[in-house]
């Protein structure tokens, strides 16, 4: 079974630009979550999508948005990039069973975004 | 919300045992995870606790006390490849997959 695939692996952008990151979850997984990882803040939750609907959202500005397609693939968009957006962006998928289920998240290798 | 505390760095000797602690303050709780992350790689799942007690899996064990808001990850027979960051994470009861991570404990295993 293929793992979580994120593309591209590396991106360099300049301030003010926008960027779109892609995530293909493990086959059969319907939940996709996005995280931002920086050395000072660790992993911070951005949002979670399930069945094409945003189910949870972290404390990030509206410049960060996402969507999920009918095949569970997800994209994340960041508009008007700032220097502070430089980070590793990780996507995680899970089978998202019932509320009390373990629902382990499996992570992709991430997209490293550098904003100049 | 969730607040998770864990030590930033630890050093241990190959072959030894190390315990990485995690404390959390939450308005609710629906499970605690431990993940391992090698430098430049994706986090990988190690353990999950939702009830009090010890979960053992090979060289790795994880303990949870919900009343104390406390967990630890125990690594036995340390190997050089165990040098990595260990992330403690708590799932929010209000959402299926809203998970708050601690900043991670960077473990260095020395010969």
GROMACS .gro file of N, CA and C in nm, chain B residues 5-109:
model
  315
  121UNK      N    1   0.368   1.991   2.753
  121UNK     CA    2   0.506   2.019   2.790
  121UNK      C    3   0.588   1.892   2.786
  122UNK      N    4   0.705   1.901   2.727
  122UNK     CA    5   0.801   1.792   2.727
  122UNK      C    6   0.940   1.853   2.720
  123UNK      N    7   1.041   1.781   2.770
  123UNK     CA    8   1.176   1.838   2.766
  123UNK      C    9   1.221   1.859   2.623
  124UNK      N   10   1.303   1.959   2.605
  124UNK     CA   11   1.348   1.992   2.469
  124UNK      C   12   1.453   1.895   2.419
  125UNK      N   13   1.547   1.860   2.506
  125UNK     CA   14   1.656   1.772   2.465
  125UNK      C   15   1.690   1.673   2.576
  126UNK      N   16   1.737   1.556   2.535
  126UNK     CA   17   1.787   1.456   2.629
  126UNK      C   18   1.903   1.382   2.563
  127UNK      N   19   1.992   1.334   2.645
  127UNK     CA   20   2.104   1.253   2.597
  127UNK      C   21   2.107   1.125   2.678
  128UNK      N   22   2.130   1.014   2.611
  128UNK     CA   23   2.138   0.885   2.680
  128UNK      C   24   2.242   0.798   2.610
  129UNK      N   25   2.284   0.695   2.680
  129UNK     CA   26   2.391   0.608   2.630
  129UNK      C   27   2.333   0.485   2.562
  130UNK      N   28   2.398   0.443   2.457
  130UNK     CA   29   2.360   0.321   2.385
  130UNK      C   30   2.348   0.204   2.482
  131UNK      N   31   2.238   0.130   2.471
  131UNK     CA   32   2.215   0.016   2.558
  131UNK      C   33   2.138   0.048   2.685
  132UNK      N   34   2.127   0.175   2.717
  132UNK     CA   35   2.059   0.218   2.840
  132UNK      C   36   1.909   0.229   2.819
  133UNK      N   37   1.842   0.275   2.925
  133UNK     CA   38   1.697   0.301   2.922
  133UNK      C   39   1.677   0.451   2.939
  134UNK      N   40   1.582   0.506   2.865
  134UNK     CA   41   1.552   0.648   2.881
  134UNK      C   42   1.401   0.667   2.890
  135UNK      N   43   1.360   0.762   2.973
  135UNK     CA   44   1.218   0.793   2.989
  135UNK      C   45   1.194   0.938   2.948
  136UNK      N   46   1.105   0.957   2.855
  136UNK     CA   47   1.071   1.091   2.808
  136UNK      C   48   0.932   1.125   2.862
  137UNK      N   49   0.925   1.231   2.940
  137UNK     CA   50   0.799   1.269   3.004
  137UNK      C   51   0.721   1.370   2.923
  138UNK      N   52   0.591   1.367   2.943
  138UNK     CA   53   0.501   1.460   2.875
  138UNK      C   54   0.388   1.494   2.972
  139UNK      N   55   0.366   1.621   2.994
  139UNK     CA   56   0.252   1.662   3.074
  139UNK      C   57   0.161   1.749   2.989
  140UNK      N   58   0.033   1.740   3.016
  140UNK     CA   59  -0.062   1.817   2.936
  140UNK      C   60  -0.170   1.877   3.024
  141UNK      N   61  -0.217   1.991   2.984
  141UNK     CA   62  -0.329   2.058   3.049
  141UNK      C   63  -0.434   2.080   2.943
  142UNK      N   64  -0.548   2.018   2.960
  142UNK     CA   65  -0.649   2.023   2.855
  142UNK      C   66  -0.787   2.045   2.913
  143UNK      N   67  -0.874   2.091   2.828
  143UNK     CA   68  -1.014   2.105   2.866
  143UNK      C   69  -1.089   1.975   2.840
  144UNK      N   70  -1.022   1.878   2.785
  144UNK     CA   71  -1.081   1.748   2.756
  144UNK      C   72  -0.972   1.658   2.699
  145UNK      N   73  -1.005   1.533   2.681
  145UNK     CA   74  -0.902   1.438   2.638
  145UNK      C   75  -0.967   1.324   2.561
  146UNK      N   76  -0.904   1.290   2.449
  146UNK     CA   77  -0.951   1.176   2.371
  146UNK      C   78  -0.835   1.101   2.311
  147UNK      N   79  -0.734   1.074   2.393
  147UNK     CA   80  -0.624   0.990   2.346
  147UNK      C   81  -0.493   1.066   2.337
  148UNK      N   82  -0.385   0.996   2.366
  148UNK     CA   83  -0.251   1.054   2.359
  148UNK      C   84  -0.163   0.968   2.270
  149UNK      N   85  -0.090   1.032   2.183
  149UNK     CA   86  -0.003   0.963   2.087
  149UNK      C   87   0.143   0.999   2.112
  150UNK      N   88   0.230   0.905   2.077
  150UNK     CA   89   0.372   0.933   2.068
  150UNK      C   90   0.415   0.903   1.925
  151UNK      N   91   0.492   0.997   1.869
  151UNK     CA   92   0.547   0.982   1.736
  151UNK      C   93   0.698   0.999   1.743
  152UNK      N   94   0.767   0.932   1.652
  152UNK     CA   95   0.912   0.947   1.637
  152UNK      C   96   0.938   1.021   1.505
  153UNK      N   97   1.030   1.116   1.510
  153UNK     CA   98   1.065   1.187   1.387
  153UNK      C   99   1.215   1.201   1.376
  154UNK      N  100   1.272   1.132   1.276
  154UNK     CA  101   1.413   1.150   1.246
  154UNK      C  102   1.428   1.279   1.166
  155UNK      N  103   1.546   1.338   1.178
  155UNK     CA  104   1.573   1.466   1.113
  155UNK      C  105   1.545   1.457   0.963
  156UNK      N  106   1.465   1.549   0.915
  156UNK     CA  107   1.435   1.553   0.772
  156UNK      C  108   1.333   1.452   0.725
  157UNK      N  109   1.272   1.380   0.818
  157UNK     CA  110   1.176   1.277   0.778
  157UNK      C  111   1.039   1.306   0.839
  158UNK      N  112   0.941   1.227   0.795
  158UNK     CA  113   0.805   1.241   0.848
  158UNK      C  114   0.793   1.177   0.986
  159UNK      N  115   0.707   1.229   1.070
  159UNK     CA  116   0.679   1.160   1.197
  159UNK      C  117   0.619   1.023   1.172
  160UNK      N  118   0.657   0.925   1.254
  160UNK     CA  119   0.599   0.792   1.242
  160UNK      C  120   0.539   0.752   1.376
  161UNK      N  121   0.426   0.685   1.372
  161UNK     CA  122   0.349   0.648   1.490
  161UNK      C  123   0.426   0.547   1.575
  162UNK      N  124   0.428   0.571   1.707
  162UNK     CA  125   0.489   0.477   1.801
  162UNK      C  126   0.384   0.411   1.890
  163UNK      N  127   0.299   0.495   1.954
  163UNK     CA  128   0.206   0.437   2.051
  163UNK      C  129   0.084   0.526   2.071
  164UNK      N  130  -0.018   0.464   2.129
  164UNK     CA  131  -0.145   0.533   2.155
  164UNK      C  132  -0.198   0.487   2.290
  165UNK      N  133  -0.233   0.584   2.375
  165UNK     CA  134  -0.295   0.553   2.504
  165UNK      C  135  -0.423   0.633   2.518
  166UNK      N  136  -0.529   0.567   2.558
  166UNK     CA  137  -0.653   0.639   2.587
  166UNK      C  138  -0.702   0.605   2.728
  167UNK      N  139  -0.659   0.489   2.780
  167UNK     CA  140  -0.691   0.453   2.919
  167UNK      C  141  -0.563   0.455   3.002
  168UNK      N  142  -0.578   0.469   3.132
  168UNK     CA  143  -0.463   0.471   3.222
  168UNK      C  144  -0.388   0.339   3.215
  169UNK      N  145  -0.257   0.349   3.227
  169UNK     CA  146  -0.178   0.227   3.231
  169UNK      C  147  -0.065   0.227   3.131
  170UNK      N  148  -0.003   0.111   3.123
  170UNK     CA  149   0.116   0.093   3.041
  170UNK      C  150   0.084   0.012   2.916
  171UNK      N  151   0.131   0.063   2.802
  171UNK     CA  152   0.121  -0.010   2.676
  171UNK      C  153   0.263  -0.045   2.633
  172UNK      N  154   0.288  -0.174   2.610
  172UNK     CA  155   0.422  -0.216   2.573
  172UNK      C  156   0.426  -0.269   2.431
  173UNK      N  157   0.530  -0.227   2.359
  173UNK     CA  158   0.546  -0.271   2.221
  173UNK      C  159   0.694  -0.285   2.193
  174UNK      N  160   0.746  -0.405   2.213
  174UNK     CA  161   0.887  -0.427   2.190
  174UNK      C  162   0.973  -0.347   2.286
  175UNK      N  163   1.068  -0.270   2.232
  175UNK     CA  164   1.157  -0.190   2.317
  175UNK      C  165   1.092  -0.063   2.366
  176UNK      N  166   0.973  -0.032   2.314
  176UNK     CA  167   0.906   0.092   2.348
  176UNK      C  168   0.783   0.064   2.435
  177UNK      N  169   0.765   0.148   2.538
  177UNK     CA  170   0.646   0.141   2.622
  177UNK      C  171   0.595   0.282   2.644
  178UNK      N  172   0.465   0.295   2.660
  178UNK     CA  173   0.410   0.427   2.690
  178UNK      C  174   0.311   0.412   2.804
  179UNK      N  175   0.315   0.511   2.893
  179UNK     CA  176   0.231   0.511   3.013
  179UNK      C  177   0.144   0.634   3.013
  180UNK      N  178   0.023   0.619   3.067
  180UNK     CA  179  -0.068   0.732   3.077
  180UNK      C  180  -0.135   0.736   3.213
  181UNK      N  181  -0.143   0.857   3.272
  181UNK     CA  182  -0.225   0.883   3.389
  181UNK      C  183  -0.313   1.002   3.355
  182UNK      N  184  -0.440   0.977   3.331
  182UNK     CA  185  -0.530   1.086   3.292
  182UNK      C  186  -0.555   1.182   3.407
  183UNK      N  187  -0.561   1.131   3.530
  183UNK     CA  188  -0.589   1.219   3.645
  183UNK      C  189  -0.474   1.316   3.668
  184UNK      N  190  -0.354   1.276   3.632
  184UNK     CA  191  -0.237   1.363   3.651
  184UNK      C  192  -0.199   1.438   3.523
  185UNK      N  193  -0.265   1.409   3.415
  185UNK     CA  194  -0.228   1.475   3.289
  185UNK      C  195  -0.084   1.445   3.253
  186UNK      N  196  -0.049   1.318   3.259
  186UNK     CA  197   0.092   1.280   3.249
  186UNK      C  198   0.108   1.153   3.168
  187UNK      N  199   0.210   1.153   3.085
  187UNK     CA  200   0.246   1.036   3.007
  187UNK      C  201   0.398   1.027   3.000
  188UNK      N  202   0.448   0.908   2.979
  188UNK     CA  203   0.590   0.895   2.946
  188UNK      C  204   0.609   0.788   2.841
  189UNK      N  205   0.717   0.804   2.768
  189UNK     CA  206   0.761   0.706   2.669
  189UNK      C  207   0.891   0.648   2.721
  190UNK      N  208   0.896   0.516   2.730
  190UNK     CA  209   1.014   0.447   2.781
  190UNK      C  210   1.081   0.373   2.666
  191UNK      N  211   1.207   0.400   2.646
  191UNK     CA  212   1.283   0.331   2.541
  191UNK      C  213   1.390   0.247   2.609
  192UNK      N  214   1.388   0.118   2.582
  192UNK     CA  215   1.484   0.026   2.643
  192UNK      C  216   1.590  -0.014   2.540
  193UNK      N  217   1.704  -0.060   2.593
  193UNK     CA  218   1.812  -0.111   2.506
  193UNK      C  219   1.838  -0.013   2.390
  194UNK      N  220   1.867   0.109   2.427
  194UNK     CA  221   1.882   0.214   2.328
  194UNK      C  222   1.983   0.178   2.219
  195UNK      N  223   1.945   0.216   2.097
  195UNK     CA  224   2.032   0.197   1.983
  195UNK      C  225   2.061   0.333   1.921
  196UNK      N  226   2.169   0.340   1.846
  196UNK     CA  227   2.206   0.469   1.784
  196UNK      C  228   2.094   0.521   1.695
  197UNK      N  229   2.022   0.430   1.631
  197UNK     CA  230   1.915   0.472   1.540
  197UNK      C  231   1.795   0.533   1.614
  198UNK      N  232   1.796   0.523   1.746
  198UNK     CA  233   1.687   0.585   1.824
  198UNK      C  234   1.707   0.736   1.840
  199UNK      N  235   1.821   0.786   1.796
  199UNK     CA  236   1.844   0.931   1.797
  199UNK      C  237   1.742   0.996   1.704
  200UNK      N  238   1.654   1.075   1.763
  200UNK     CA  239   1.542   1.133   1.688
  200UNK      C  240   1.468   1.228   1.781
  201UNK      N  241   1.367   1.294   1.727
  201UNK     CA  242   1.276   1.372   1.811
  201UNK      C  243   1.154   1.287   1.842
  202UNK      N  244   1.106   1.298   1.964
  202UNK     CA  245   0.989   1.222   2.008
  202UNK      C  246   0.879   1.320   2.043
  203UNK      N  247   0.769   1.307   1.973
  203UNK     CA  248   0.659   1.402   1.982
  203UNK      C  249   0.543   1.343   2.061
  204UNK      N  250   0.501   1.415   2.161
  204UNK     CA  251   0.383   1.380   2.239
  204UNK      C  252   0.265   1.458   2.181
  205UNK      N  253   0.151   1.395   2.164
  205UNK     CA  254   0.037   1.464   2.101
  205UNK      C  255  -0.092   1.420   2.168
  206UNK      N  256  -0.181   1.516   2.188
  206UNK     CA  257  -0.310   1.489   2.253
  206UNK      C  258  -0.423   1.522   2.156
  207UNK      N  259  -0.520   1.431   2.149
  207UNK     CA  260  -0.634   1.455   2.061
  207UNK      C  261  -0.742   1.529   2.136
  208UNK      N  262  -0.795   1.630   2.069
  208UNK     CA  263  -0.899   1.713   2.126
  208UNK      C  264  -1.030   1.635   2.128
  209UNK      N  265  -1.104   1.639   2.237
  209UNK     CA  266  -1.230   1.565   2.241
  209UNK      C  267  -1.336   1.624   2.151
  210UNK      N  268  -1.317   1.750   2.112
  210UNK     CA  269  -1.418   1.815   2.030
  210UNK      C  270  -1.409   1.783   1.883
  211UNK      N  271  -1.303   1.716   1.842
  211UNK     CA  272  -1.288   1.692   1.699
  211UNK      C  273  -1.223   1.558   1.673
  212UNK      N  274  -1.259   1.495   1.567
  212UNK     CA  275  -1.207   1.363   1.540
  212UNK      C  276  -1.056   1.361   1.528
  213UNK      N  277  -1.001   1.455   1.453
  213UNK     CA  278  -0.858   1.451   1.429
  213UNK      C  279  -0.792   1.586   1.458
  214UNK      N  280  -0.843   1.662   1.552
  214UNK     CA  281  -0.775   1.784   1.591
  214UNK      C  282  -0.676   1.743   1.698
  215UNK      N  283  -0.549   1.737   1.660
  215UNK     CA  284  -0.445   1.685   1.747
  215UNK      C  285  -0.345   1.796   1.776
  216UNK      N  286  -0.313   1.814   1.904
  216UNK     CA  287  -0.215   1.914   1.945
  216UNK      C  288  -0.085   1.842   1.979
  217UNK      N  289   0.023   1.888   1.919
  217UNK     CA  290   0.154   1.828   1.941
  217UNK      C  291   0.236   1.912   2.038
  218UNK      N  292   0.316   1.844   2.119
  218UNK     CA  293   0.419   1.912   2.194
  218UNK      C  294   0.532   1.949   2.100
  219UNK      N  295   0.625   2.028   2.147
  219UNK     CA  296   0.733   2.075   2.061
  219UNK      C  297   0.833   1.965   2.028
  220UNK      N  298   0.828   1.855   2.104
  220UNK     CA  299   0.916   1.742   2.075
  220UNK      C  300   1.040   1.740   2.163
  221UNK      N  301   1.085   1.620   2.193
  221UNK     CA  302   1.207   1.599   2.271
  221UNK      C  303   1.312   1.540   2.178
  222UNK      N  304   1.421   1.613   2.161
  222UNK     CA  305   1.529   1.564   2.075
  222UNK      C  306   1.620   1.476   2.158
  223UNK      N  307   1.622   1.348   2.125
  223UNK     CA  308   1.703   1.250   2.198
  223UNK      C  309   1.830   1.221   2.120
  224UNK      N  310   1.941   1.234   2.188
  224UNK     CA  311   2.069   1.197   2.128
  224UNK      C  312   2.123   1.075   2.202
  225UNK      N  313   2.148   0.969   2.126
  225UNK     CA  314   2.206   0.848   2.183
  225UNK      C  315   2.355   0.848   2.153
   0.00000   0.00000   0.00000
